[in-house]
Coordinates of C-alpha atoms in Angstrom, one line a residue:
Chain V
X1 CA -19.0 204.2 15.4
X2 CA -19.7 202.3 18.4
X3 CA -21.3 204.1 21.4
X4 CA -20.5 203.6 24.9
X5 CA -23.3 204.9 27.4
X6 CA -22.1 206.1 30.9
X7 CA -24.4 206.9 33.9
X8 CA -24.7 209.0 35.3
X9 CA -23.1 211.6 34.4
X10 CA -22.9 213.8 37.9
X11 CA -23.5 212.8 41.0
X12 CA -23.2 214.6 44.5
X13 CA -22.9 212.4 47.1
X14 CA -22.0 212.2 51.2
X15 CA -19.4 211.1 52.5
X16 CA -19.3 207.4 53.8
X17 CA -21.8 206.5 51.2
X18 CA -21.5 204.5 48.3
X19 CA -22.2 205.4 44.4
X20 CA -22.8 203.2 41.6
X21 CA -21.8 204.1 38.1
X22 CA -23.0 202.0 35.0
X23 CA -20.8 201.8 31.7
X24 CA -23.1 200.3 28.9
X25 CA -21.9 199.4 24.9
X26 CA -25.3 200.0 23.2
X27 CA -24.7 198.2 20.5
X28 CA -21.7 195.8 20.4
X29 CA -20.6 193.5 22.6
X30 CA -17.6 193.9 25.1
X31 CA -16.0 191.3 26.7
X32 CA -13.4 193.6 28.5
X33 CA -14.5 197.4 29.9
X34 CA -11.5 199.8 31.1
X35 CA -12.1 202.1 34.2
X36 CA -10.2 205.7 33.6
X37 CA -10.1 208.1 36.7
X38 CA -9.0 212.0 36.0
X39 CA -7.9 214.5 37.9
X40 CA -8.7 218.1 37.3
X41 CA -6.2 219.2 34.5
X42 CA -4.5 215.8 34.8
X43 CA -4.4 212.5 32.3
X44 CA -6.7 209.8 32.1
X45 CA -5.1 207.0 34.9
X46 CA -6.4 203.2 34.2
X47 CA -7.9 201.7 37.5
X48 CA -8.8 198.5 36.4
X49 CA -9.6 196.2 33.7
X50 CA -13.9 195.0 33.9
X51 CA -13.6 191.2 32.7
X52 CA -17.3 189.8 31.6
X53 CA -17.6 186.3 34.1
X54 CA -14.4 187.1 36.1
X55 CA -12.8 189.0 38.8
X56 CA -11.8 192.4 37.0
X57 CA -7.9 193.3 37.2
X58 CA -6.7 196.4 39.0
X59 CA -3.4 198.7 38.9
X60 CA -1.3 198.6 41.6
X61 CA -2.5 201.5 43.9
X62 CA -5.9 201.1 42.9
X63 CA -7.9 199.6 46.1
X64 CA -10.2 196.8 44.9
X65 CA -12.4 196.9 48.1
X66 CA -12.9 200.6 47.7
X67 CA -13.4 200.1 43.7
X68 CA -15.8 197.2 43.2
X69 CA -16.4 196.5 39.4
X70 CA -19.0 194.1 38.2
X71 CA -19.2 193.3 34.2
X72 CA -22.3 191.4 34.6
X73 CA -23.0 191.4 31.2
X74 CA -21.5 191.2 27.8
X75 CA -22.8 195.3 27.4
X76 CA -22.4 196.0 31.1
X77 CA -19.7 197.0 33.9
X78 CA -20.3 198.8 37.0
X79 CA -18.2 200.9 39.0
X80 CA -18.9 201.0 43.0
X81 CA -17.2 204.0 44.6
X82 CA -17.7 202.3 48.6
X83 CA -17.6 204.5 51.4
X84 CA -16.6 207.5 49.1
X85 CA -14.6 210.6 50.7
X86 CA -13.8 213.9 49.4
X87 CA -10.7 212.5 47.8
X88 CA -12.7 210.1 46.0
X89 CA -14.1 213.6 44.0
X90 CA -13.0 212.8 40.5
X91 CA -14.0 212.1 36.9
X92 CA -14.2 208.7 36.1
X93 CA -14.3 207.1 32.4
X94 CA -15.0 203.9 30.9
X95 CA -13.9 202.6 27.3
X96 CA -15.0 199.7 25.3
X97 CA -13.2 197.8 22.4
X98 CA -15.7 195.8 20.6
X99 CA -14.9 191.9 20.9
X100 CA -12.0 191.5 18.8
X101 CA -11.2 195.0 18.3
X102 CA -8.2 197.5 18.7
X103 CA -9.8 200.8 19.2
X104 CA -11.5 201.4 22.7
X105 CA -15.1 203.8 22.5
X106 CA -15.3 205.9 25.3
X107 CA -18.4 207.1 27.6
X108 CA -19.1 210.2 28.7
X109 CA -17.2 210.4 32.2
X110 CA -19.0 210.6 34.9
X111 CA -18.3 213.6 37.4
X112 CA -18.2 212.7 41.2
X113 CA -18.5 214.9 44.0
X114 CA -18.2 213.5 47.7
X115 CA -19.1 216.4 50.0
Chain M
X1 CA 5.1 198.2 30.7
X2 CA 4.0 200.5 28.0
X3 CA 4.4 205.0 28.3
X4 CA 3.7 207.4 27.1
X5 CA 5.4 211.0 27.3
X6 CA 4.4 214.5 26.1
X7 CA 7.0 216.8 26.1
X8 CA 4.9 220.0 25.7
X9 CA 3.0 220.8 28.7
X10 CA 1.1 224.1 27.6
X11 CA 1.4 225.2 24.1
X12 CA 0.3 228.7 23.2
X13 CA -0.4 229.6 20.0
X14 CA -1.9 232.3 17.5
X15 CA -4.5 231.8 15.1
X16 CA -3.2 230.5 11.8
X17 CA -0.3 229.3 13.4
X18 CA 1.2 225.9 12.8
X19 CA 0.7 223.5 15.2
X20 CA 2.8 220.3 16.6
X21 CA 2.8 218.5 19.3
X22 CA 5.1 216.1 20.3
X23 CA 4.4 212.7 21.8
X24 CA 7.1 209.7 22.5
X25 CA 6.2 206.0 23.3
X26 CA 7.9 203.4 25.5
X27 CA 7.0 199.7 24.2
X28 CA 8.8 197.2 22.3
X29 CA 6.6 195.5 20.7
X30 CA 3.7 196.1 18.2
X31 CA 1.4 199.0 18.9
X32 CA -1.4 200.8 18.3
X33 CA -1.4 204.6 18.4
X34 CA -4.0 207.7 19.1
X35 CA -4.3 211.0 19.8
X36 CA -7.8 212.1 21.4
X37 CA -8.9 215.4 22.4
X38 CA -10.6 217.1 25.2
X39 CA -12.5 220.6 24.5
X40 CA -13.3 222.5 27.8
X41 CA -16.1 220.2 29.7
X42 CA -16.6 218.2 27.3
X43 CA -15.4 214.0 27.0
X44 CA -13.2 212.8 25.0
X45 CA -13.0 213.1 21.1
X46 CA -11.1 210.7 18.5
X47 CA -9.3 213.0 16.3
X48 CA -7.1 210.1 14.7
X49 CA -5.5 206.4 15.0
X50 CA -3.0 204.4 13.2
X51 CA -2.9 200.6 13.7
X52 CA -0.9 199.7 10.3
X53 CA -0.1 200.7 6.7
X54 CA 0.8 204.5 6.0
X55 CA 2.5 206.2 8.3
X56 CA 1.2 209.6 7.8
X57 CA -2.6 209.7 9.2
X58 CA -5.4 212.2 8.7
X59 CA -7.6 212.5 11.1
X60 CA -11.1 214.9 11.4
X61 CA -10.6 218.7 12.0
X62 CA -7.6 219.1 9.9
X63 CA -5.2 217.5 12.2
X64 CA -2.6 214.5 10.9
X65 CA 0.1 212.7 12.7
X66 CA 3.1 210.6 11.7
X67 CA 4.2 207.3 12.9
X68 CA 8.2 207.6 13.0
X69 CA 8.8 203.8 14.1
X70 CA 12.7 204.4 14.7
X71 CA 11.9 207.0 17.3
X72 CA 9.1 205.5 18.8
X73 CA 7.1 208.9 18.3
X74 CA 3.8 210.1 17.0
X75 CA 3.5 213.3 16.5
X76 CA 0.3 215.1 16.2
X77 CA 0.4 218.4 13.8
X78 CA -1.9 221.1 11.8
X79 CA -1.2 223.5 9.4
X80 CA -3.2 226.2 10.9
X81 CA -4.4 226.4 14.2
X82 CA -7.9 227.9 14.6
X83 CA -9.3 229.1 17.7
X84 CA -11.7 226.2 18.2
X85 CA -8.7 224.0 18.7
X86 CA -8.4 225.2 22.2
X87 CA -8.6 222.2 24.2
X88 CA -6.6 219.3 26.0
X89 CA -4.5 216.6 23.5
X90 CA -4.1 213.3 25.2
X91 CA -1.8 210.7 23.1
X92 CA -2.3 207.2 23.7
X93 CA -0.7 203.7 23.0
X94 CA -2.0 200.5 23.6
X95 CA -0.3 197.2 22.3
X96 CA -0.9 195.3 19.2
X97 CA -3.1 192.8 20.7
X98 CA -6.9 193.0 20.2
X99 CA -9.1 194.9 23.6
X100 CA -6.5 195.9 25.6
X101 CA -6.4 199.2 27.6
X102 CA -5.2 202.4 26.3
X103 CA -2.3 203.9 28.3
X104 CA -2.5 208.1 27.8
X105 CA 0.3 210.6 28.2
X106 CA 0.1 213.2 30.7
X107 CA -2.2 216.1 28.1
X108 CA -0.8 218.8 26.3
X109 CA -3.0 222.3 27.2
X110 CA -3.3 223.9 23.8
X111 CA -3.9 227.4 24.0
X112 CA -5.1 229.7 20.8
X113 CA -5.7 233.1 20.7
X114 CA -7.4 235.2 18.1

């Protein structure tokens, strides 16, 4: 199947800094990239949808100044945590769908921890 | 807007043990089905997907679930639980259309003791 690469996959950060995370399809392309967040014990929430070219879409609640995504390439989204607090702490997911396709591949989450 | 509900919240169960889980779908229109699994620190796992055709599915550890259209449900079940199949079942729905996002139900905690 398709594999979807996230990075990292901890990261221990202070508070009022920012943290990058990079969500890469290795070997399809993907048009459109879907940002997951999840709670401890909780279900996967959808933050926003990554567009290649354009402005990515967010779910109401989700701040887009705090949550800057950048799908810079057809195999590339980035998630920018800005000015993270502890509340930020979380586990956040991408998922792919190969152009065209109905099933999303996921990466492997990437565990935040704003101390 | 498309949801998702699971009715069990924690399910505990013995080995050997049949297993089913329920999971219920709000969406009128065509859709696309899942159930994924989370084992204890570990990312998420495809165990199986139905898009068309039969609706009884197999999917990869012995589970299979069945697409009951006039109750909007797709329920995940085994014959015999192992304990191994501890983990976190996440059902999912996104709609018919290619590359759009999966919407997930809240996780059913399955519990197996040997």
């Amino acid at each position: 199947g398709a594999v979807v690469s996230q990075h990292p996959s901890r990261v221990i950060c202070k508070s009022g800094t920012s943290v990058k995370i990079e969500c890469r399809s290795l070997d399809f392309q993907a048009t459109t990239m879907f940002w997951y967040r999840q709670f401890p014990k909780q279900s996967l929430m959808l933050m926003a949808t990554s567009n290649e070219g354009s402005k990515a879409t967010y779910e109401q609640g989700v701040e887009k100044d705090k949550f800057l995504i950048n799908h810079a390439s057809l195999t590339l989204s980035t998630l920018t945590v800005t000015s993270a607090h502890p509340e930020d702490s979380s586990f956040y997911i991408c998922s792919a769908p190969p152009a065209g396709g109905y099933e999303a591949f996921f990466g492997q989450g990437t565990r935040l921890t704003v101390v | 807007a498309q949801s998702v509900s699971q009715h069990n919240h924690h399910v505990i169960l013995s080995e050997a043990a049949s297993l089913e889980l329920g999971c219920n779908y709000s969406y009128g229109g065509t859709v696309n089905l899942f159930w994924y699994v989370q084992y204890p620190g570990q990312h998420l796992q495809l165990l199986l997907k139905y898009f068309s055709g039969d609706p009884l599915v197999k999917g990869i550890k012995g589970f299979e679930a069945e697409f009951i259209k006039s109750k909007f449900s797709f329920n995940l079940r085994k014959p015999s639980v192992q304990w191994s199949d501890t983990a976190e079942y996440f059902c999912a729905v996104n709609a018919g259309q290619a590359g759009t996002a999966l919407i997930f139900g809240k996780g059913t905690t399955l519990s197996v003791s040997s």
